[in-house]
PDB file of C-alpha atoms in Angstrom:
ATOM      1  CA  UNK X   1     -56.449 319.545 -18.876  1.00 85.00           C
ATOM      2  CA  UNK X   2     -55.232 322.574 -16.668  1.00 91.00           C
ATOM      3  CA  UNK X   3     -52.300 324.282 -18.022  1.00 95.00           C
ATOM      4  CA  UNK X   4     -48.968 322.373 -16.324  1.00 96.00           C
ATOM      5  CA  UNK X   5     -45.590 323.636 -16.702  1.00 96.00           C
ATOM      6  CA  UNK X   6     -42.898 321.721 -18.446  1.00 96.00           C
ATOM      7  CA  UNK X   7     -40.951 320.671 -15.281  1.00 96.00           C
ATOM      8  CA  UNK X   8     -44.159 319.809 -14.046  1.00 96.00           C
ATOM      9  CA  UNK X   9     -45.083 317.560 -16.493  1.00 97.00           C
ATOM     10  CA  UNK X  10     -41.429 315.877 -16.860  1.00 96.00           C
ATOM     11  CA  UNK X  11     -41.748 314.720 -13.121  1.00 96.00           C
ATOM     12  CA  UNK X  12     -44.985 312.906 -14.647  1.00 95.00           C
ATOM     13  CA  UNK X  13     -45.203 309.679 -16.272  1.00 94.00           C
ATOM     14  CA  UNK X  14     -47.243 308.461 -19.183  1.00 92.00           C
ATOM     15  CA  UNK X  15     -50.490 306.802 -18.457  1.00 87.00           C
ATOM     16  CA  UNK X  16     -51.571 303.537 -20.254  1.00 85.00           C
ATOM     17  CA  UNK X  17     -54.780 305.205 -22.491  1.00 83.00           C
ATOM     18  CA  UNK X  18     -56.990 302.293 -24.172  1.00 79.00           C
ATOM     19  CA  UNK X  19     -59.391 304.732 -25.534  1.00 79.00           C
ATOM     20  CA  UNK X  20     -62.425 305.842 -23.947  1.00 81.00           C
ATOM     21  CA  UNK X  21     -61.898 309.325 -22.985  1.00 86.00           C
ATOM     22  CA  UNK X  22     -62.186 312.510 -25.207  1.00 93.00           C
ATOM     23  CA  UNK X  23     -59.134 313.905 -26.438  1.00 96.00           C
ATOM     24  CA  UNK X  24     -57.786 316.987 -25.380  1.00 96.00           C
ATOM     25  CA  UNK X  25     -59.775 320.286 -27.542  1.00 94.00           C
ATOM     26  CA  UNK X  26     -57.600 322.740 -29.810  1.00 95.00           C
ATOM     27  CA  UNK X  27     -57.741 325.768 -27.612  1.00 95.00           C
ATOM     28  CA  UNK X  28     -56.703 324.023 -24.214  1.00 96.00           C
ATOM     29  CA  UNK X  29     -54.080 322.324 -26.917  1.00 97.00           C
ATOM     30  CA  UNK X  30     -53.368 325.407 -27.750  1.00 97.00           C
ATOM     31  CA  UNK X  31     -53.531 327.324 -24.035  1.00 97.00           C
ATOM     32  CA  UNK X  32     -51.035 324.178 -23.121  1.00 97.00           C
ATOM     33  CA  UNK X  33     -48.378 324.706 -25.947  1.00 97.00           C
ATOM     34  CA  UNK X  34     -47.080 328.380 -24.626  1.00 97.00           C
ATOM     35  CA  UNK X  35     -45.276 326.167 -22.094  1.00 96.00           C
ATOM     36  CA  UNK X  36     -43.699 324.464 -24.587  1.00 97.00           C
ATOM     37  CA  UNK X  37     -41.571 326.986 -26.544  1.00 97.00           C
ATOM     38  CA  UNK X  38     -41.251 325.625 -30.319  1.00 98.00           C
ATOM     39  CA  UNK X  39     -44.187 323.022 -30.241  1.00 98.00           C
ATOM     40  CA  UNK X  40     -47.007 323.616 -32.392  1.00 98.00           C
ATOM     41  CA  UNK X  41     -50.618 322.093 -33.389  1.00 98.00           C
ATOM     42  CA  UNK X  42     -50.672 320.119 -36.686  1.00 97.00           C
ATOM     43  CA  UNK X  43     -53.455 317.754 -37.875  1.00 96.00           C
ATOM     44  CA  UNK X  44     -56.637 320.676 -37.141  1.00 95.00           C
ATOM     45  CA  UNK X  45     -55.227 319.971 -33.527  1.00 96.00           C
ATOM     46  CA  UNK X  46     -55.077 316.765 -33.546  1.00 97.00           C
ATOM     47  CA  UNK X  47     -51.524 316.329 -32.673  1.00 98.00           C
ATOM     48  CA  UNK X  48     -48.054 318.776 -31.609  1.00 98.00           C
ATOM     49  CA  UNK X  49     -45.055 319.076 -33.328  1.00 98.00           C
ATOM     50  CA  UNK X  50     -41.466 320.641 -33.120  1.00 98.00           C
ATOM     51  CA  UNK X  51     -38.551 320.643 -35.772  1.00 98.00           C
ATOM     52  CA  UNK X  52     -34.933 321.402 -34.845  1.00 98.00           C
ATOM     53  CA  UNK X  53     -32.002 321.762 -37.791  1.00 98.00           C
ATOM     54  CA  UNK X  54     -29.093 319.452 -36.135  1.00 98.00           C
ATOM     55  CA  UNK X  55     -25.682 319.625 -37.161  1.00 97.00           C
ATOM     56  CA  UNK X  56     -25.103 316.549 -38.917  1.00 97.00           C
ATOM     57  CA  UNK X  57     -27.096 313.074 -39.677  1.00 97.00           C
ATOM     58  CA  UNK X  58     -25.350 311.007 -37.074  1.00 97.00           C
ATOM     59  CA  UNK X  59     -26.663 313.901 -34.399  1.00 98.00           C
ATOM     60  CA  UNK X  60     -30.105 313.385 -35.585  1.00 97.00           C
ATOM     61  CA  UNK X  61     -29.604 309.609 -35.322  1.00 97.00           C
ATOM     62  CA  UNK X  62     -28.220 310.308 -31.887  1.00 98.00           C
ATOM     63  CA  UNK X  63     -31.229 312.366 -30.525  1.00 98.00           C
ATOM     64  CA  UNK X  64     -33.862 310.064 -32.104  1.00 98.00           C
ATOM     65  CA  UNK X  65     -31.987 307.333 -30.115  1.00 98.00           C
ATOM     66  CA  UNK X  66     -32.778 309.217 -27.282  1.00 98.00           C
ATOM     67  CA  UNK X  67     -36.211 309.904 -27.622  1.00 98.00           C
ATOM     68  CA  UNK X  68     -36.983 306.126 -27.765  1.00 98.00           C
ATOM     69  CA  UNK X  69     -35.605 305.203 -24.609  1.00 98.00           C
ATOM     70  CA  UNK X  70     -37.354 307.958 -23.399  1.00 98.00           C
ATOM     71  CA  UNK X  71     -40.949 307.167 -25.032  1.00 97.00           C
ATOM     72  CA  UNK X  72     -40.391 303.092 -24.726  1.00 97.00           C
ATOM     73  CA  UNK X  73     -39.985 304.206 -20.815  1.00 97.00           C
ATOM     74  CA  UNK X  74     -43.367 305.571 -21.043  1.00 96.00           C
ATOM     75  CA  UNK X  75     -44.830 303.730 -22.855  1.00 95.00           C
ATOM     76  CA  UNK X  76     -45.821 306.134 -25.425  1.00 95.00           C
ATOM     77  CA  UNK X  77     -44.405 306.639 -28.773  1.00 95.00           C
ATOM     78  CA  UNK X  78     -43.878 309.466 -31.096  1.00 97.00           C
ATOM     79  CA  UNK X  79     -43.664 309.868 -34.725  1.00 97.00           C
ATOM     80  CA  UNK X  80     -39.742 310.446 -35.751  1.00 98.00           C
ATOM     81  CA  UNK X  81     -38.889 312.141 -39.112  1.00 98.00           C
ATOM     82  CA  UNK X  82     -35.768 313.088 -40.681  1.00 97.00           C
ATOM     83  CA  UNK X  83     -35.419 315.213 -43.917  1.00 96.00           C
ATOM     84  CA  UNK X  84     -32.309 316.515 -45.599  1.00 95.00           C
ATOM     85  CA  UNK X  85     -30.218 314.453 -43.148  1.00 93.00           C
ATOM     86  CA  UNK X  86     -30.283 317.583 -40.520  1.00 96.00           C
ATOM     87  CA  UNK X  87     -34.077 318.707 -40.273  1.00 98.00           C
ATOM     88  CA  UNK X  88     -35.412 316.315 -37.297  1.00 98.00           C
ATOM     89  CA  UNK X  89     -38.954 316.215 -36.161  1.00 98.00           C
ATOM     90  CA  UNK X  90     -41.250 315.024 -33.316  1.00 98.00           C
ATOM     91  CA  UNK X  91     -44.941 314.118 -33.691  1.00 98.00           C
ATOM     92  CA  UNK X  92     -47.198 313.529 -30.441  1.00 98.00           C
ATOM     93  CA  UNK X  93     -50.805 312.112 -30.770  1.00 97.00           C
ATOM     94  CA  UNK X  94     -52.341 309.631 -28.758  1.00 96.00           C
ATOM     95  CA  UNK X  95     -53.570 307.279 -31.211  1.00 92.00           C
ATOM     96  CA  UNK X  96     -56.230 305.286 -29.026  1.00 92.00           C
ATOM     97  CA  UNK X  97     -58.042 308.618 -28.866  1.00 95.00           C
ATOM     98  CA  UNK X  98     -57.335 310.427 -32.191  1.00 94.00           C
ATOM     99  CA  UNK X  99     -56.464 313.210 -30.557  1.00 96.00           C
ATOM    100  CA  UNK X 100     -54.207 314.881 -27.428  1.00 97.00           C
ATOM    101  CA  UNK X 101     -53.827 313.739 -23.850  1.00 96.00           C
ATOM    102  CA  UNK X 102     -51.807 314.723 -21.112  1.00 96.00           C
ATOM    103  CA  UNK X 103     -49.408 311.929 -22.394  1.00 96.00           C
ATOM    104  CA  UNK X 104     -48.708 314.124 -25.256  1.00 97.00           C
ATOM    105  CA  UNK X 105     -47.987 316.902 -23.739  1.00 98.00           C
ATOM    106  CA  UNK X 106     -45.345 314.977 -20.701  1.00 97.00           C
ATOM    107  CA  UNK X 107     -43.492 313.396 -23.576  1.00 98.00           C
ATOM    108  CA  UNK X 108     -43.077 316.747 -25.335  1.00 98.00           C
ATOM    109  CA  UNK X 109     -42.034 318.080 -21.553  1.00 98.00           C
ATOM    110  CA  UNK X 110     -39.403 315.079 -21.394  1.00 98.00           C
ATOM    111  CA  UNK X 111     -38.077 315.392 -25.228  1.00 98.00           C
ATOM    112  CA  UNK X 112     -37.327 319.322 -24.443  1.00 98.00           C
ATOM    113  CA  UNK X 113     -35.116 317.844 -21.823  1.00 98.00           C
ATOM    114  CA  UNK X 114     -33.085 315.787 -23.691  1.00 98.00           C
ATOM    115  CA  UNK X 115     -29.340 316.905 -25.557  1.00 97.00           C
ATOM    116  CA  UNK X 116     -29.555 317.466 -28.989  1.00 97.00           C
ATOM    117  CA  UNK X 117     -26.675 319.118 -31.318  1.00 97.00           C
ATOM    118  CA  UNK X 118     -28.066 321.294 -32.939  1.00 96.00           C
ATOM    119  CA  UNK X 119     -26.335 323.203 -36.309  1.00 89.00           C
TER     120      UNK X 119
END
């Protein structure tokens, strides 16, 4: 996958993935993440994750609702984590291939455009 700006990725739509394609290797993913401030590789380069500290519990729930709407529209669904009532995280990977695809970076770019009420 060639490195793309978040602006370019956010204009794309996630494509259905039923497997049969190779995941993006961790080195390529790390290069792409240079365009995604705050996102990092996890699980041996098979997932990306970003963490935020929000103002309060309801700010986290509101952010997750916005994430859910964007994810559902693209048919690509993240793991959403809430810990300690204000610590929110989003983790992305393409389940069908057990690693990262362009879809993960598309959704990350769209999530970064969402409003979030930070601490």
